Amino acid sequence: MNILVLGSGGREHAFTWKIKQSPKCEKLFVAPGNAGTAAIAENVNIGVTDFEALGAFILENKVDLLVVGPEVPLVEGVRDFFEADAKYAGLKIVGPKQDGATLEGSKDFSKAFMEEYGIPTAAYKTFTAETIDAGLAYLDTMSTPIVLKADGLAAGKGVLICESHEDAKASFKEMLLEAKFGAASASVVVEEFLTGIELSVFVLTDGKDYVILPEAKDYKRIGEQDTGLNTGGMGAVSPVSFAGAEFMQRVEDRVVKPTIEGLKDRGIDYNGFIFIGLMNDNGDPKVIEYNVRMGDPETQVVIPRIKSDFLDLLEAAANGNLGNTSYEVYEETATTVVMVAGGYPEAYGKGDAISGIEAVDTATVFHAGTKLEGEQVVTNGGRVLNITGKGADLTTALENAYAGVNKIDWNNKNFRGDIGQDLLKLEK
């Protein structure tokens, strides 16, 4: 098969790394890719929303399978574009159409969907600039902390947790009146704060059947002890010790099944990944949000735990044949530590030369914000590298990941030194 992976982050490098291992993989392309994907596949200098250019490339290179990594092309209708034109009839796609992608593209849509199908989630209301006074009054009725979410896509940064009513009101006004997150915050979802411990559950579905992939826990805040600004993710761990068989059965019964059935009931032909952000509230799962793709950096710990041929799973999802497909998982623990540019998630520099990647022998290095300048790998984003260690237990996996981190250097690098420490305390 000839496969094209769409995207340029750590998630896409992990996809590429795993797909490359399949005997079915003949030619493997990544658009636009990064320095890591360039080492194992052919990077294609086409943007993820340049559908016309992608289409021309797909036809010219006889691409059989398109795997869409990030959410933006899905929300903008990449699948709809290709399925609307008969010349792409032979192309199989992993990723939902635009109507299904609205699960992530609109927080208000997803909350209303959960409410309609009885999927447990936080109480909420949605407001716009026209209803700001009602929103301010609603904030007064809520207990702190209060969660504010930009309705649209905001690159993983459109969620604020406000510790006081004053802070919530000021941020609410900034989002609606000053476009704090651009068009994404033209509508704002105000939510109750869920207590418990967070995890991510990943489902691959063909619209009828599904498989649940290994669960993970990620670390969103820039600072240790979960302090500071939200980021796209600073690290991840899989499996998650507090998500045992009984809890995961509740997740399947109360969240996964009604989500799949709700999509069918709505007439949404959903194919691809559903990433469910969950809170474990004393053993009860509650949905924080849906995403319509795999998580980043969670993919970098989920994919290395999949023992089976990942391309078989993707092909089955694309062909509507997941009901006849199973897969095996390594029992090992996987942990990833995200190395970021200094200043991230605010202003940061690019173009710094990275050294030491080739010296890492205890972990797998997944590239995110990198590019090649000649033979030199340089920084090209906020989240730069993901260092994934595996081991028989969490302690060993973390030791292997951080041993890799400590061999890599560039000017003004940053990373969290406490990934997984909360789970180690829970285990003890």
Coordinates of C-alpha atoms in Angstrom, one line a residue:
M1 CA 0.0 0.0 0.0
N2 CA 1.0 3.6 -0.5
I3 CA 0.1 5.7 2.5
L4 CA 0.0 9.5 3.1
V5 CA 0.0 10.7 6.7
L6 CA -1.2 14.3 7.1
G7 CA 0.5 16.4 9.8
S8 CA 3.8 17.5 11.2
G9 CA 3.8 16.8 14.9
G10 CA 4.9 14.1 17.4
R11 CA 1.6 12.2 16.8
E12 CA 2.4 12.0 13.1
H13 CA 5.9 10.8 13.6
A14 CA 4.6 8.1 15.9
F15 CA 2.1 7.1 13.3
T16 CA 4.8 7.0 10.6
W17 CA 7.2 5.0 12.8
K18 CA 4.5 2.3 13.5
I19 CA 3.1 2.2 9.9
K20 CA 6.6 1.8 8.5
Q21 CA 6.9 -1.5 10.5
S22 CA 4.1 -3.1 8.5
P23 CA 4.9 -5.5 5.7
K24 CA 2.0 -4.0 3.8
C25 CA 3.6 -0.5 3.7
E26 CA 5.2 0.1 0.3
K27 CA 5.6 3.8 0.0
L28 CA 5.1 6.2 2.9
F29 CA 4.6 9.9 2.6
V30 CA 4.1 12.6 5.2
A31 CA 2.7 16.1 4.5
P32 CA 4.4 18.3 5.6
G33 CA 6.2 16.2 8.2
N34 CA 9.3 17.1 10.3
A35 CA 12.9 16.1 10.6
G36 CA 12.0 12.8 12.3
T37 CA 9.5 11.7 9.6
A38 CA 12.1 12.7 6.9
A39 CA 14.4 9.9 8.2
I40 CA 11.9 7.1 7.7
A41 CA 9.5 8.4 5.0
E42 CA 9.3 11.0 2.3
N43 CA 8.2 14.4 3.4
V44 CA 5.9 16.3 1.1
N45 CA 5.9 20.1 1.3
I46 CA 2.1 20.6 1.2
G47 CA 0.1 22.2 4.0
V48 CA -2.6 20.1 5.7
T49 CA -5.5 22.3 4.5
D50 CA -4.2 22.6 0.9
F51 CA -6.7 20.1 -0.4
E52 CA -6.2 20.7 -4.1
A53 CA -2.4 20.2 -3.9
L54 CA -2.9 17.1 -1.7
G55 CA -5.4 15.7 -4.2
A56 CA -2.9 16.2 -7.1
F57 CA -0.2 14.5 -5.1
I58 CA -2.5 11.6 -4.1
L59 CA -3.4 10.9 -7.8
E60 CA 0.2 11.3 -9.0
N61 CA 1.6 8.9 -6.4
K62 CA -1.3 6.4 -6.4
V63 CA -1.9 6.9 -2.6
D64 CA -4.2 4.1 -1.3
L65 CA -4.7 5.3 2.3
L66 CA -4.9 8.8 3.8
V67 CA -4.4 9.0 7.5
V68 CA -5.3 12.4 8.9
G69 CA -3.4 13.4 12.0
P70 CA -4.5 16.9 13.2
E71 CA -8.0 18.2 13.8
V72 CA -7.9 21.3 11.6
P73 CA -8.1 19.6 8.2
L74 CA -10.9 17.4 9.5
V75 CA -12.9 20.3 10.8
E76 CA -12.4 22.1 7.5
G77 CA -13.7 19.1 5.6
V78 CA -10.8 17.2 4.1
R79 CA -12.7 13.9 3.9
D80 CA -15.8 15.7 2.4
F81 CA -13.5 17.2 -0.3
F82 CA -12.1 13.8 -1.4
E83 CA -15.4 11.9 -1.2
A84 CA -17.2 14.5 -3.3
D85 CA -15.0 13.9 -6.3
A86 CA -15.2 10.6 -8.3
K87 CA -11.6 10.8 -9.3
Y88 CA -10.6 10.0 -5.7
A89 CA -13.0 7.0 -5.5
G90 CA -10.2 4.5 -4.8
L91 CA -8.8 6.5 -1.8
K92 CA -9.5 5.2 1.7
I93 CA -9.4 7.7 4.5
V94 CA -9.0 7.5 8.3
G95 CA -10.7 10.5 9.7
P96 CA -14.3 11.7 10.1
K97 CA -16.2 14.0 7.7
Q98 CA -17.0 17.6 8.7
D99 CA -20.2 16.8 10.5
G100 CA -18.4 14.3 12.7
A101 CA -15.4 16.6 13.2
T102 CA -17.8 19.1 14.8
L103 CA -17.5 17.0 18.0
E104 CA -14.2 18.7 18.4
G105 CA -14.8 21.8 16.3
S106 CA -17.5 23.1 18.6
K107 CA -17.5 22.6 22.4
D108 CA -21.2 23.7 22.4
F109 CA -22.1 21.0 19.9
S110 CA -20.3 18.3 21.8
K111 CA -21.9 19.3 25.1
A112 CA -25.4 19.2 23.6
F113 CA -24.6 15.8 22.0
M114 CA -23.5 14.4 25.5
E115 CA -26.7 15.9 27.1
E116 CA -28.9 14.3 24.4
Y117 CA -27.5 10.8 24.7
G118 CA -27.1 10.7 28.4
I119 CA -23.3 10.7 28.4
P120 CA -22.0 11.9 31.8
T121 CA -20.3 15.3 31.7
A122 CA -20.1 18.6 33.6
A123 CA -23.1 21.0 33.8
Y124 CA -22.7 23.9 31.4
K125 CA -24.2 26.9 29.5
T126 CA -23.0 28.6 26.3
F127 CA -22.8 32.4 25.8
T128 CA -21.9 34.9 23.1
A129 CA -21.2 38.7 23.2
E130 CA -24.9 39.3 22.8
T131 CA -25.7 37.3 25.9
I132 CA -22.7 38.4 28.0
D133 CA -24.8 39.9 30.8
A134 CA -26.6 36.6 31.2
G135 CA -23.3 34.9 31.2
L136 CA -21.9 37.1 34.0
A137 CA -25.0 36.4 36.0
Y138 CA -24.5 32.7 35.5
L139 CA -20.9 32.9 36.7
D140 CA -22.2 34.3 40.0
T141 CA -24.3 31.2 40.6
M142 CA -21.3 28.9 40.1
S143 CA -18.8 27.4 42.7
T144 CA -15.1 28.0 42.0
P145 CA -13.0 27.0 40.3
I146 CA -14.9 27.8 37.1
V147 CA -14.0 26.4 33.6
L148 CA -14.2 28.6 30.5
K149 CA -13.9 27.0 27.1
A150 CA -13.6 28.7 23.7
D151 CA -16.2 27.0 21.6
G152 CA -14.0 26.6 18.5
L153 CA -10.5 25.2 17.8
A154 CA -7.7 27.0 19.8
A155 CA -4.8 24.6 19.4
G156 CA -5.4 23.0 22.8
K157 CA -5.1 26.3 24.6
G158 CA -8.7 27.6 24.7
V159 CA -9.5 26.3 28.2
L160 CA -9.2 28.4 31.3
I161 CA -9.6 27.3 34.9
C162 CA -10.5 30.3 37.0
E163 CA -9.9 30.2 40.7
S164 CA -12.1 33.2 41.6
H165 CA -15.3 34.8 40.3
E166 CA -13.4 38.0 39.5
D167 CA -10.8 36.1 37.4
A168 CA -13.6 34.2 35.7
K169 CA -15.5 37.4 34.8
A170 CA -12.4 39.2 33.5
S171 CA -11.4 36.2 31.4
F172 CA -15.0 35.7 30.1
K173 CA -15.0 39.3 28.9
E174 CA -11.6 39.0 27.3
M175 CA -12.7 35.9 25.4
L176 CA -16.0 37.3 24.1
L177 CA -15.3 41.0 23.8
E178 CA -11.5 41.1 23.0
A179 CA -11.3 37.8 21.0
K180 CA -8.7 36.3 23.4
F181 CA -8.7 33.1 21.3
G182 CA -9.7 34.7 18.0
A183 CA -12.8 33.5 16.3
A184 CA -12.7 30.3 18.5
S185 CA -14.0 32.3 21.5
A186 CA -16.9 34.0 19.6
S187 CA -18.9 31.6 21.8
V188 CA -17.8 30.5 25.3
V189 CA -18.9 27.4 27.2
V190 CA -19.0 28.0 30.9
E191 CA -18.7 24.7 32.8
E192 CA -18.6 23.4 36.3
F193 CA -15.2 22.2 37.5
L194 CA -15.0 18.4 37.7
T195 CA -13.0 16.9 40.5
G196 CA -11.0 13.6 40.3
I197 CA -8.1 12.5 38.2
E198 CA -7.9 12.9 34.4
L199 CA -7.1 10.4 31.7
S200 CA -7.5 10.0 28.0
V201 CA -9.3 7.1 26.3
F202 CA -8.9 6.4 22.5
V203 CA -11.4 4.7 20.3
L204 CA -10.9 3.7 16.6
T205 CA -14.2 3.2 14.9
D206 CA -15.5 2.4 11.4
G207 CA -18.9 3.9 12.2
K208 CA -20.4 0.6 13.2
D209 CA -17.8 -1.2 15.3
Y210 CA -14.9 0.0 17.4
V211 CA -11.8 -1.0 19.2
I212 CA -10.6 0.8 22.4
L213 CA -6.9 1.5 22.3
P214 CA -4.6 1.7 25.3
E215 CA -5.5 4.6 27.7
A216 CA -3.1 7.3 28.7
K217 CA -2.7 10.2 31.1
D218 CA -1.2 13.4 29.9
Y219 CA 0.3 16.5 31.7
K220 CA -1.1 19.8 30.3
R221 CA 0.5 22.5 32.5
I222 CA 3.9 24.0 31.6
G223 CA 5.2 23.9 35.2
E224 CA 5.9 21.0 37.6
Q225 CA 3.2 20.0 40.1
D226 CA 0.7 21.1 37.3
T227 CA 1.3 24.8 37.7
G228 CA 1.4 27.6 35.1
L229 CA -0.2 27.9 31.7
N230 CA -1.9 25.2 29.8
T231 CA 0.1 23.7 26.9
G232 CA -0.6 21.1 24.2
G233 CA 0.9 18.6 26.5
M234 CA 4.2 18.2 28.4
G235 CA 4.3 14.4 28.8
A236 CA 2.2 11.2 29.0
V237 CA 2.0 7.8 30.6
S238 CA 0.3 4.5 29.5
P239 CA -1.2 2.4 31.0
V240 CA -2.9 4.3 33.8
S241 CA -2.9 2.6 37.1
F242 CA -6.2 4.1 38.4
A243 CA -8.1 2.9 35.2
G244 CA -8.6 -0.7 36.0
A245 CA -10.8 -3.2 34.2
E246 CA -13.9 -2.3 36.2
F247 CA -13.5 1.5 35.5
M248 CA -12.8 0.9 31.8
Q249 CA -15.9 -1.3 31.5
R250 CA -17.9 1.7 32.9
V251 CA -16.2 3.9 30.3
E252 CA -17.2 1.6 27.5
D253 CA -20.8 1.2 28.7
R254 CA -21.5 4.8 29.7
V255 CA -19.4 6.7 27.2
V256 CA -18.1 4.8 24.3
K257 CA -21.2 2.8 23.3
P258 CA -23.6 5.8 23.7
T259 CA -21.2 8.0 21.7
I260 CA -21.1 5.5 18.8
E261 CA -24.8 5.0 18.9
G262 CA -25.5 8.7 19.1
L263 CA -23.4 9.4 16.0
K264 CA -25.4 6.7 14.2
D265 CA -28.7 8.1 15.5
R266 CA -27.7 11.6 14.2
G267 CA -26.9 10.1 10.8
I268 CA -23.2 10.9 11.1
D269 CA -21.0 8.5 9.2
Y270 CA -18.0 8.5 11.5
N271 CA -14.8 6.8 10.6
G272 CA -11.5 7.4 12.5
F273 CA -10.4 8.1 16.0
I274 CA -12.4 9.5 18.9
F275 CA -10.2 10.8 21.8
I276 CA -12.3 11.1 24.9
G277 CA -10.9 13.3 27.7
L278 CA -12.3 11.9 30.9
M279 CA -12.3 12.5 34.6
N280 CA -12.3 9.6 37.0
D281 CA -14.6 10.9 39.7
N282 CA -14.4 8.3 42.5
G283 CA -14.7 5.5 39.9
D284 CA -17.3 7.2 37.8
P285 CA -16.2 8.4 34.3
K286 CA -17.3 11.9 33.2
V287 CA -16.4 13.4 29.8
I288 CA -14.4 16.6 29.8
E289 CA -14.3 16.8 26.0
Y290 CA -14.1 14.9 22.7
N291 CA -11.4 15.2 20.1
V292 CA -11.7 13.7 16.6
R293 CA -8.1 12.5 16.3
M294 CA -5.4 10.9 18.5
G295 CA -3.9 13.0 21.3
D296 CA -0.5 14.5 21.2
P297 CA 1.6 13.6 23.2
E298 CA -0.5 10.6 24.2
T299 CA -0.1 8.9 20.8
Q300 CA 3.7 8.7 21.6
V301 CA 2.9 6.3 24.5
V302 CA -0.2 4.6 23.0
I303 CA 1.3 3.6 19.7
P304 CA 4.5 1.9 21.1
R305 CA 2.2 -0.3 23.3
I306 CA 0.4 -1.7 20.2
K307 CA 1.9 -5.1 19.4
S308 CA -0.2 -5.8 16.3
D309 CA 0.2 -4.3 12.8
F310 CA -1.2 -0.8 13.2
L311 CA -1.8 -0.6 9.4
D312 CA -4.2 -3.5 9.7
L313 CA -6.2 -1.6 12.2
L314 CA -6.2 1.6 10.1
E315 CA -7.2 -0.3 6.9
A316 CA -10.0 -2.1 8.7
A317 CA -11.4 1.2 10.0
A318 CA -11.2 2.7 6.5
N319 CA -12.9 -0.4 4.9
G320 CA -15.7 -0.7 7.5
N321 CA -14.3 -4.0 8.7
L322 CA -13.3 -3.4 12.4
G323 CA -15.8 -5.9 13.6
N324 CA -13.6 -8.7 12.3
T325 CA -10.3 -7.2 13.7
S326 CA -8.6 -7.5 17.0
Y327 CA -5.2 -6.4 18.2
E328 CA -2.6 -7.2 20.9
V329 CA -0.9 -4.9 23.4
Y330 CA 2.5 -5.0 25.0
E331 CA 2.1 -5.2 28.8
E332 CA 5.1 -2.8 29.3
T333 CA 4.6 0.8 30.5
A334 CA 5.4 3.7 28.1
T335 CA 6.2 7.2 29.2
T336 CA 7.0 10.3 27.1
V337 CA 8.6 13.5 28.2
V338 CA 8.1 16.5 25.9
M339 CA 11.1 18.8 25.4
V340 CA 9.9 22.3 24.5
A341 CA 11.5 25.6 23.4
G342 CA 12.1 28.1 26.3
G343 CA 9.2 30.5 26.6
Y344 CA 6.6 28.1 25.3
P345 CA 3.6 28.2 25.5
E346 CA 4.1 31.9 25.0
A347 CA 6.8 33.5 22.8
Y348 CA 9.7 31.3 21.9
G349 CA 12.6 31.2 19.4
K350 CA 13.1 28.8 16.5
G351 CA 16.1 27.6 14.5
D352 CA 18.3 26.4 17.5
A353 CA 20.6 23.5 16.6
I354 CA 19.8 20.3 18.4
S355 CA 22.5 17.9 19.5
G356 CA 22.5 14.4 21.1
I357 CA 19.5 12.8 19.4
E358 CA 21.7 10.1 18.0
A359 CA 23.1 9.3 21.4
V360 CA 19.8 8.3 22.9
D361 CA 19.8 4.5 23.4
T362 CA 17.2 4.0 26.2
A363 CA 14.2 5.6 24.5
T364 CA 12.6 6.4 21.2
V365 CA 12.8 10.0 20.0
F366 CA 9.6 11.3 18.3
H367 CA 10.1 14.6 16.6
A368 CA 7.4 17.4 16.7
G369 CA 8.6 21.0 16.1
T370 CA 11.8 20.2 14.2
K371 CA 13.1 20.7 10.7
L372 CA 16.3 20.0 8.8
E373 CA 18.7 22.8 7.7
G374 CA 21.1 20.8 5.6
E375 CA 22.1 17.9 7.8
Q376 CA 21.4 19.7 11.0
V377 CA 18.1 19.2 13.0
V378 CA 16.9 22.5 14.4
T379 CA 13.9 23.6 16.5
N380 CA 10.9 24.7 14.5
G381 CA 8.1 24.9 17.1
G382 CA 7.1 25.1 20.8
R383 CA 7.0 21.4 21.5
V384 CA 10.1 20.1 19.9
L385 CA 10.8 16.5 20.8
N386 CA 9.0 13.7 22.6
I387 CA 11.3 11.2 24.4
T388 CA 9.5 7.9 24.9
G389 CA 10.9 5.3 27.3
K390 CA 9.4 1.8 27.9
G391 CA 9.9 -0.6 30.8
A392 CA 8.4 -3.4 32.9
D393 CA 7.0 -0.8 35.3
L394 CA 6.5 3.0 35.5
T395 CA 9.8 3.7 37.4
T396 CA 11.9 1.9 34.7
A397 CA 10.0 3.5 31.8
L398 CA 10.5 7.0 33.4
E399 CA 14.2 6.3 34.0
N400 CA 14.6 5.3 30.3
A401 CA 12.8 8.4 29.1
Y402 CA 14.7 10.9 31.3
A403 CA 18.0 9.2 30.4
G404 CA 17.2 10.1 26.8
V405 CA 16.2 13.6 27.7
N406 CA 19.5 14.2 29.5
K407 CA 21.5 13.4 26.3
I408 CA 19.7 16.0 24.2
D409 CA 20.6 19.7 24.2
W410 CA 19.8 23.0 22.5
N411 CA 19.8 26.6 23.5
N412 CA 17.1 27.4 26.0
K413 CA 15.4 23.9 26.1
N414 CA 12.8 23.2 28.8
F415 CA 10.9 20.1 30.1
R416 CA 9.1 18.9 33.1
G417 CA 11.0 16.7 35.5
D418 CA 7.9 15.3 37.3
I419 CA 6.1 13.4 34.6
G420 CA 4.5 10.3 36.2
Q421 CA 5.4 11.2 39.7
D422 CA 1.7 11.5 40.8
L423 CA 1.0 8.0 39.5
L424 CA 4.0 6.6 41.4
K425 CA 2.6 8.2 44.6
L426 CA -0.8 6.6 43.9
E427 CA 0.8 3.2 43.3
K428 CA 2.6 3.5 46.7

